[in-house]
Amino acid sequence: MKNIENNIQTLKKKIKYLLRNNSSSLNNIKIIAASKNQSVQKIKIALSCGIYEFGENYVQEGIHKIKQLQKNHNIIWHFIGKLQSKKTKLVAQYFDWCQTIDREKIAILLNKYRKIKEVPINVLIQINISKEKNKNGVSIEDYQKLSKTVSKMPYLNFRGIMVMPKKETIKYNNYKNINNIFNYLQKKYKSVDTLSLGTSFDMKTALMYNSNMIRIGKDIFNF
Ligand SMILES: *Cc1c(COP(=O)(O)O)cnc(C)c1O
């Protein structure tokens, strides 16, 4: 389990190095540990190394961990998986963030179920930049309309956008487009401050294009 500790140290060094010529610094980058399929035990180790935000892809698996770790009040839980409408109630009830809003119906349901908690849930709109069919996320053509809807919901705190790049489709142009969309939304909506872009394999490019939230699985938990 020493390995998780080493991995996190290496990760932080790598981020610092990648930002060496950038106006941003490690403190401005939120690291989300993508903890799908990882045990509560491993999450506890990451916690002890100063990682407090975790991203889960499957609602039941996530809730199981949230319940087991509920004594750790400083953990922030992100839902980062494909969200089905029938699971929106559970996400609204248990998670602090939902990064995968990709259609109006999901936004409406999350808002409705979050009302009981009285505090808004932080949300990101997931954008599909690669124009592939069957990929998750709202298209470049439709994100503005969805942003407008999300920004008006009282129990959704619209924080920005999330993109899940695929290895085959990383192109600088795509990252540039994402950065432009983020800048546009930041100007238009005061609450927008988060660009969730970058995983273990594309962290370098993501940071170059102003990502300030990265979702890291392999580089933390694999060895
Ligand atoms: C698993 C996952 C990640 C992390 O990917 P790694 O390559 O393991 O770093 C990030 N985002 C989402 C949505 C994921 O499902």
JSON list of N, CA and C and ligand atoms in Angstrom, two decimals, residues 34 36 57 80-81 162 164 198-201 215-219, ligand 1:
[
{"chain": "A", "resi": 34, "resn": "ALA", "atom": "N", "xyz": [-9.99, 8.96, -9.32]},
{"chain": "A", "resi": 34, "resn": "ALA", "atom": "CA", "xyz": [-11.05, 8.16, -9.95]},
{"chain": "A", "resi": 34, "resn": "ALA", "atom": "C", "xyz": [-10.98, 6.77, -9.32]},
{"chain": "A", "resi": 36, "resn": "LYS", "atom": "N", "xyz": [-13.18, 4.14, -9.10]},
{"chain": "A", "resi": 36, "resn": "LYS", "atom": "CA", "xyz": [-14.02, 2.99, -9.49]},
{"chain": "A", "resi": 36, "resn": "LYS", "atom": "C", "xyz": [-13.23, 1.69, -9.33]},
{"chain": "A", "resi": 57, "resn": "ASN", "atom": "N", "xyz": [-17.95, 6.03, -10.67]},
{"chain": "A", "resi": 57, "resn": "ASN", "atom": "CA", "xyz": [-18.68, 5.87, -11.92]},
{"chain": "A", "resi": 57, "resn": "ASN", "atom": "C", "xyz": [-20.00, 5.12, -11.79]},
{"chain": "A", "resi": 80, "resn": "ILE", "atom": "N", "xyz": [-18.97, 10.63, -11.66]},
{"chain": "A", "resi": 80, "resn": "ILE", "atom": "CA", "xyz": [-18.33, 10.87, -12.97]},
{"chain": "A", "resi": 80, "resn": "ILE", "atom": "C", "xyz": [-18.74, 9.83, -14.02]},
{"chain": "A", "resi": 81, "resn": "GLY", "atom": "N", "xyz": [-19.75, 9.02, -13.70]},
{"chain": "A", "resi": 81, "resn": "GLY", "atom": "CA", "xyz": [-20.16, 7.97, -14.65]},
{"chain": "A", "resi": 81, "resn": "GLY", "atom": "C", "xyz": [-21.36, 8.41, -15.47]},
{"chain": "A", "resi": 162, "resn": "MET", "atom": "N", "xyz": [-17.05, 19.20, -18.23]},
{"chain": "A", "resi": 162, "resn": "MET", "atom": "CA", "xyz": [-16.23, 18.00, -18.11]},
{"chain": "A", "resi": 162, "resn": "MET", "atom": "C", "xyz": [-16.12, 17.37, -19.50]},
{"chain": "A", "resi": 164, "resn": "MET", "atom": "N", "xyz": [-14.39, 13.82, -21.38]},
{"chain": "A", "resi": 164, "resn": "MET", "atom": "CA", "xyz": [-13.68, 12.54, -21.27]},
{"chain": "A", "resi": 164, "resn": "MET", "atom": "C", "xyz": [-13.06, 12.24, -22.62]},
{"chain": "A", "resi": 198, "resn": "GLY", "atom": "N", "xyz": [-8.70, 15.85, -18.41]},
{"chain": "A", "resi": 198, "resn": "GLY", "atom": "CA", "xyz": [-7.41, 15.24, -18.15]},
{"chain": "A", "resi": 198, "resn": "GLY", "atom": "C", "xyz": [-7.52, 14.02, -17.26]},
{"chain": "A", "resi": 199, "resn": "THR", "atom": "N", "xyz": [-6.94, 12.93, -17.74]},
{"chain": "A", "resi": 199, "resn": "THR", "atom": "CA", "xyz": [-6.85, 11.69, -16.96]},
{"chain": "A", "resi": 199, "resn": "THR", "atom": "C", "xyz": [-5.38, 11.29, -16.97]},
{"chain": "A", "resi": 200, "resn": "SER", "atom": "N", "xyz": [-5.08, 10.07, -16.54]},
{"chain": "A", "resi": 200, "resn": "SER", "atom": "CA", "xyz": [-3.66, 9.69, -16.46]},
{"chain": "A", "resi": 200, "resn": "SER", "atom": "C", "xyz": [-2.95, 9.85, -17.80]},
{"chain": "A", "resi": 201, "resn": "PHE", "atom": "N", "xyz": [-3.64, 9.58, -18.91]},
{"chain": "A", "resi": 201, "resn": "PHE", "atom": "CA", "xyz": [-2.90, 9.56, -20.18]},
{"chain": "A", "resi": 201, "resn": "PHE", "atom": "C", "xyz": [-2.78, 10.92, -20.89]},
{"chain": "A", "resi": 215, "resn": "ARG", "atom": "N", "xyz": [-8.93, 14.07, -13.37]},
{"chain": "A", "resi": 215, "resn": "ARG", "atom": "CA", "xyz": [-9.51, 12.84, -12.78]},
{"chain": "A", "resi": 215, "resn": "ARG", "atom": "C", "xyz": [-8.54, 11.70, -13.01]},
{"chain": "A", "resi": 216, "resn": "ILE", "atom": "N", "xyz": [-7.88, 11.30, -11.94]},
{"chain": "A", "resi": 216, "resn": "ILE", "atom": "CA", "xyz": [-6.77, 10.36, -12.10]},
{"chain": "A", "resi": 216, "resn": "ILE", "atom": "C", "xyz": [-7.07, 9.01, -11.43]},
{"chain": "A", "resi": 217, "resn": "GLY", "atom": "N", "xyz": [-7.06, 7.95, -12.24]},
{"chain": "A", "resi": 217, "resn": "GLY", "atom": "CA", "xyz": [-7.26, 6.61, -11.71]},
{"chain": "A", "resi": 217, "resn": "GLY", "atom": "C", "xyz": [-5.94, 5.85, -11.68]},
{"chain": "A", "resi": 218, "resn": "LYS", "atom": "N", "xyz": [-5.52, 5.40, -12.86]},
{"chain": "A", "resi": 218, "resn": "LYS", "atom": "CA", "xyz": [-4.31, 4.57, -12.99]},
{"chain": "A", "resi": 218, "resn": "LYS", "atom": "C", "xyz": [-3.08, 5.13, -12.26]},
{"chain": "A", "resi": 219, "resn": "ASP", "atom": "N", "xyz": [-2.78, 6.39, -12.47]},
{"chain": "A", "resi": 219, "resn": "ASP", "atom": "CA", "xyz": [-1.56, 6.96, -11.90]},
{"chain": "A", "resi": 219, "resn": "ASP", "atom": "C", "xyz": [-1.59, 7.01, -10.36]},
{"chain": "B", "resi": 1, "resn": "LIG", "atom": "C1", "xyz": [-11.67, 5.98, -14.93]},
{"chain": "B", "resi": 1, "resn": "LIG", "atom": "C2", "xyz": [-11.95, 7.38, -15.26]},
{"chain": "B", "resi": 1, "resn": "LIG", "atom": "C3", "xyz": [-10.96, 8.35, -15.17]},
{"chain": "B", "resi": 1, "resn": "LIG", "atom": "C4", "xyz": [-9.52, 8.03, -14.81]},
{"chain": "B", "resi": 1, "resn": "LIG", "atom": "O1", "xyz": [-8.85, 7.45, -15.88]},
{"chain": "B", "resi": 1, "resn": "LIG", "atom": "P1", "xyz": [-7.34, 6.91, -15.67]},
{"chain": "B", "resi": 1, "resn": "LIG", "atom": "O2", "xyz": [-6.87, 6.64, -17.05]},
{"chain": "B", "resi": 1, "resn": "LIG", "atom": "O3", "xyz": [-7.45, 5.68, -14.84]},
{"chain": "B", "resi": 1, "resn": "LIG", "atom": "O4", "xyz": [-6.58, 7.98, -15.00]},
{"chain": "B", "resi": 1, "resn": "LIG", "atom": "C5", "xyz": [-11.32, 9.66, -15.42]},
{"chain": "B", "resi": 1, "resn": "LIG", "atom": "N1", "xyz": [-12.56, 10.02, -15.77]},
{"chain": "B", "resi": 1, "resn": "LIG", "atom": "C6", "xyz": [-13.54, 9.11, -15.89]},
{"chain": "B", "resi": 1, "resn": "LIG", "atom": "C7", "xyz": [-14.90, 9.56, -16.28]},
{"chain": "B", "resi": 1, "resn": "LIG", "atom": "C8", "xyz": [-13.26, 7.77, -15.64]},
{"chain": "B", "resi": 1, "resn": "LIG", "atom": "O5", "xyz": [-14.24, 6.87, -15.76]}
]
